[in-house]
XYZ file of N, CA and C in Angstrom:
333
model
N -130.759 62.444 132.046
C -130.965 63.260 133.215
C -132.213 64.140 133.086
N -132.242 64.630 132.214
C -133.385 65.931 131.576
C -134.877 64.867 131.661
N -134.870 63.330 130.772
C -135.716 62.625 130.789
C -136.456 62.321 132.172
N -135.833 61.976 133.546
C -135.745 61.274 134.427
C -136.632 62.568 135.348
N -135.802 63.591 135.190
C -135.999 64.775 136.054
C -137.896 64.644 135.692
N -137.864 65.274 134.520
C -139.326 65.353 133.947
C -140.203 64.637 134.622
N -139.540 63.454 134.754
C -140.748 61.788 135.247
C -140.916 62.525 136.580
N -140.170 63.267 137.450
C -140.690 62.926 138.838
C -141.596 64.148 138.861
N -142.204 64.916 137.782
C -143.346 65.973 138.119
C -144.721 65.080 137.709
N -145.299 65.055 138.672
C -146.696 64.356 138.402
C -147.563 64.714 137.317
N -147.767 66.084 136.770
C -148.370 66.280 135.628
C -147.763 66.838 134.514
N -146.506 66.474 134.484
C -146.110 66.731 132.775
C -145.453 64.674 132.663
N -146.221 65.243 131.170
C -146.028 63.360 130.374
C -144.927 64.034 129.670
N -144.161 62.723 129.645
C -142.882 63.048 128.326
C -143.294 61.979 127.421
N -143.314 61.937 125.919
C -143.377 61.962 124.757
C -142.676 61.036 124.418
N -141.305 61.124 124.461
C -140.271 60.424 124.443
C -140.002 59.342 124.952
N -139.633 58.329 124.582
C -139.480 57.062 125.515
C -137.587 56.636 125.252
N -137.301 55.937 126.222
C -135.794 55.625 126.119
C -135.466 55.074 125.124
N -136.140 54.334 124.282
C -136.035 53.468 123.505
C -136.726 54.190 122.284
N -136.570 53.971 121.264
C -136.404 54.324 119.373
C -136.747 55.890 119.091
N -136.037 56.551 119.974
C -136.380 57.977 119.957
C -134.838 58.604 120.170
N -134.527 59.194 119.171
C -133.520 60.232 119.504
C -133.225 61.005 120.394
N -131.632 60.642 120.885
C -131.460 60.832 122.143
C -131.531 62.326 122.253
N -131.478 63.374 121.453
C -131.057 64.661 121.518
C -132.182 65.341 121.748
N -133.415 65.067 120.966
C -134.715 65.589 120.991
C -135.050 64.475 122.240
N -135.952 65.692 123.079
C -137.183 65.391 123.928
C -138.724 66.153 123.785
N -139.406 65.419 123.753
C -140.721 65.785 123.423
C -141.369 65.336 124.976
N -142.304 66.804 125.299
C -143.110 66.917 126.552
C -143.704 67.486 126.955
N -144.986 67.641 127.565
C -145.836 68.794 128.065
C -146.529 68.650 129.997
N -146.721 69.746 129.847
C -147.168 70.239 131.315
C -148.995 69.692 131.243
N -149.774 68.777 131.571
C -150.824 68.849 131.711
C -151.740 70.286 131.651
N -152.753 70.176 130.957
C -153.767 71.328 131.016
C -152.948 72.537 130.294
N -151.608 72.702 130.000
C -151.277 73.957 129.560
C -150.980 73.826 128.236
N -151.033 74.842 127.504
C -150.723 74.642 125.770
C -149.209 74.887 125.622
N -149.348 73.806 124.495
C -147.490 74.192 124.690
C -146.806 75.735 124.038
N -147.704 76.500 123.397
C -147.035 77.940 123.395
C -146.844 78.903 124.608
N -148.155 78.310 125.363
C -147.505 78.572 126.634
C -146.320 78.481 127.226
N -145.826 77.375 127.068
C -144.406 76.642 127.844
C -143.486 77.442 127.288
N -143.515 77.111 125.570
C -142.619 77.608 124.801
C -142.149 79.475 125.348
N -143.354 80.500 125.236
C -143.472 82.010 125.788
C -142.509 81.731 127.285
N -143.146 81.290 127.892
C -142.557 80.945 129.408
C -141.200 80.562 129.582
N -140.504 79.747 128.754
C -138.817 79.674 128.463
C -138.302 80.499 127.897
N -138.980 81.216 127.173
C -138.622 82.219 126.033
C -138.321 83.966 127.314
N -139.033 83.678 128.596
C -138.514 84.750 129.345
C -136.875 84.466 130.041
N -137.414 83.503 129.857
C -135.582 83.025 130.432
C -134.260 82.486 129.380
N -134.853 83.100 128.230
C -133.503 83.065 127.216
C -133.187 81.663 126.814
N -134.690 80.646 126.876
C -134.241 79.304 127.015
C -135.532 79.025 125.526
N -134.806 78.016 124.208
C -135.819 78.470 123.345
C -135.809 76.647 123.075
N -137.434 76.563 122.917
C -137.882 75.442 122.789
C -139.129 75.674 121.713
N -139.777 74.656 121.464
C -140.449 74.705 120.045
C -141.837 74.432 120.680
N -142.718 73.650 119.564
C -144.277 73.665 119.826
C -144.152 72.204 118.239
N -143.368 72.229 117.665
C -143.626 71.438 116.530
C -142.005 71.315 116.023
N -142.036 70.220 115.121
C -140.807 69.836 115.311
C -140.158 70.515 113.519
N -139.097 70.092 113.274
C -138.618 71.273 112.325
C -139.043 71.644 111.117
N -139.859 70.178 110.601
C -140.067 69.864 108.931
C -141.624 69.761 109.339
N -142.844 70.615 110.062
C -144.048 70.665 110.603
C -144.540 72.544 110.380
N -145.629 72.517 109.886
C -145.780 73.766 109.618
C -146.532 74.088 110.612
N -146.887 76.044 110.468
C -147.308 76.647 112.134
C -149.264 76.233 112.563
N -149.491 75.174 111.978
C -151.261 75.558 111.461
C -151.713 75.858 112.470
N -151.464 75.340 113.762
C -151.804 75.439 114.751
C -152.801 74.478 115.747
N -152.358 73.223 114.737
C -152.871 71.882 115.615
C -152.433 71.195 116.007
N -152.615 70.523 116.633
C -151.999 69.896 117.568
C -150.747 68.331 116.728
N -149.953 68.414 117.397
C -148.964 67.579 116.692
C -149.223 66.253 116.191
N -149.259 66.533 114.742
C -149.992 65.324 114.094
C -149.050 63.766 114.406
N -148.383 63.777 114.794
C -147.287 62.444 115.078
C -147.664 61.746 116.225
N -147.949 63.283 116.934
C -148.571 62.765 118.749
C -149.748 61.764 118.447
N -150.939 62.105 117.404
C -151.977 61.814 117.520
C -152.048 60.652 116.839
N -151.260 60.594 115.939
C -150.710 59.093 114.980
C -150.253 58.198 115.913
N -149.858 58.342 116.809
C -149.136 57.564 118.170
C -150.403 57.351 118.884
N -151.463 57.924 118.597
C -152.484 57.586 119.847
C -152.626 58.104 120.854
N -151.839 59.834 120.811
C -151.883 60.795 121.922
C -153.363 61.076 121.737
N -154.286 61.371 122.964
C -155.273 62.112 122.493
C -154.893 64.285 122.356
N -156.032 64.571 121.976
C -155.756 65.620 121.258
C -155.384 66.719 122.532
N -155.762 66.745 123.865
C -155.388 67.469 125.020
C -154.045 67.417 125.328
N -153.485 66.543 125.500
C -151.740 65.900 125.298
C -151.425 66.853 124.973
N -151.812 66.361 123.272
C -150.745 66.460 122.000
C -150.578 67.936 122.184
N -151.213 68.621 122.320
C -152.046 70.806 122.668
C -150.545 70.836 123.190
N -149.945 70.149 124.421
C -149.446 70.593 125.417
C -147.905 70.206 124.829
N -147.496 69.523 123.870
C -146.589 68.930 123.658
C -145.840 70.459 123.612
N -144.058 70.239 124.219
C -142.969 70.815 123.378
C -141.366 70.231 123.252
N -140.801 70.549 122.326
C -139.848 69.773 121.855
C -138.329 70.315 122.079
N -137.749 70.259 123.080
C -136.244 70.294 123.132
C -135.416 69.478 122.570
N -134.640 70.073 121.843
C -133.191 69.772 120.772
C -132.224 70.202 121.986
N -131.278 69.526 121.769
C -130.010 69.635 122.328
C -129.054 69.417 121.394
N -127.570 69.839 121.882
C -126.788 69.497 120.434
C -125.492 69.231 121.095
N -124.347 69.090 120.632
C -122.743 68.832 121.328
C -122.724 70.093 122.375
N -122.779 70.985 121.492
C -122.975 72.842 121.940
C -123.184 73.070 124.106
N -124.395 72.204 123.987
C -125.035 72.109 125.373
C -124.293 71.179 126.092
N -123.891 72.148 127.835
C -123.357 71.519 128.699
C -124.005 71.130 129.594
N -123.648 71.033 130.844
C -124.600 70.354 132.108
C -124.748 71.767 132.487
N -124.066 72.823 132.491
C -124.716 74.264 133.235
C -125.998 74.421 132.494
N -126.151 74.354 131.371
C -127.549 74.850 130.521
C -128.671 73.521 130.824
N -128.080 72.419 130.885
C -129.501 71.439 131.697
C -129.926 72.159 133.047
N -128.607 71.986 133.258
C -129.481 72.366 135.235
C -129.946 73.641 135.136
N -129.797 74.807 134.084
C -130.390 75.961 133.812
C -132.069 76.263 133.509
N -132.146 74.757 132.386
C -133.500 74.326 131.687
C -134.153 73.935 133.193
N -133.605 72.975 133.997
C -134.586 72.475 134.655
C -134.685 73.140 136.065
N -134.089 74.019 136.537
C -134.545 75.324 137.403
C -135.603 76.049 136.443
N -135.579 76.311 135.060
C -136.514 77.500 134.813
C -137.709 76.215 134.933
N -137.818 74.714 134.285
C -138.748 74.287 133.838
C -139.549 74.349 136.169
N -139.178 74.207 136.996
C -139.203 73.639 138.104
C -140.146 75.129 138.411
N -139.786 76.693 138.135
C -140.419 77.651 137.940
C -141.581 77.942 137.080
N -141.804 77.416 136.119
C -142.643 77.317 135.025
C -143.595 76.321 135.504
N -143.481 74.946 136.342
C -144.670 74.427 136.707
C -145.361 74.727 137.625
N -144.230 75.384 138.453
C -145.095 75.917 139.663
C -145.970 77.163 139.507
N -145.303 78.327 138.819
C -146.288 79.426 137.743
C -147.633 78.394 137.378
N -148.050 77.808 136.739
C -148.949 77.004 135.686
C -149.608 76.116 136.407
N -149.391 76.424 137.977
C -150.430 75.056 139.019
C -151.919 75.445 138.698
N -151.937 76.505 138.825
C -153.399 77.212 138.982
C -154.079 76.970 137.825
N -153.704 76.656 136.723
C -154.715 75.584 135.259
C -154.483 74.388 135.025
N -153.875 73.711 136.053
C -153.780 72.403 135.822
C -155.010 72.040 137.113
């Protein structure tokens, strides 16, 4: 659901594909915006998402996996990574994707 939703915003790419990627983690970014951006921007709404994934240190480049994949390096800037766990229900998706639906529309003006 979370995957699908994502697809219908024209400028955020998801990362993730249906296939050989763990279903729990999603990896994705907003065109033109950095993903600490995104990350700060959920982080007002009590909603906490990453910039790098757990066993990745803070250097501050861009996600070396993205770029091993053949992301180019503007992408990869923008990437962020939601974990989900048993924990999470459908109130906290449809929570994520009202704030994320607020957060792109905030972020038109640098894309």
């Amino acid at each position: 659901m979370i995957r699908q939703s994502l697809l219908d915003y024209p400028d955020i790419f998801v990362f993730s594909d249906e296939e050989g990627f763990t279903p729990h983690i999603l990896t994705f970014g907003i065109k033109g915006v950095r993903g600490e951006v995104i990350v700060h921007a959920f982080e007002d709404y009590d909603i906490f998402i990453s910039t790098t994934s757990a066993c990745s240190s803070k250097a501050g480049k861009p996600a070396g996996t993205l770029i091993a994949m053949g992301v180019d390096k503007d992408k990869a800037q923008s990437a962020v990574r939601l974990s989900l766990d048993l924990e999470n229900d459908m109130s906290q998706v449809e929570q994520f994707l009202t704030k994320l639906k607020l957060i792109y529309n905030q972020t038109r003006k640098v894309r």
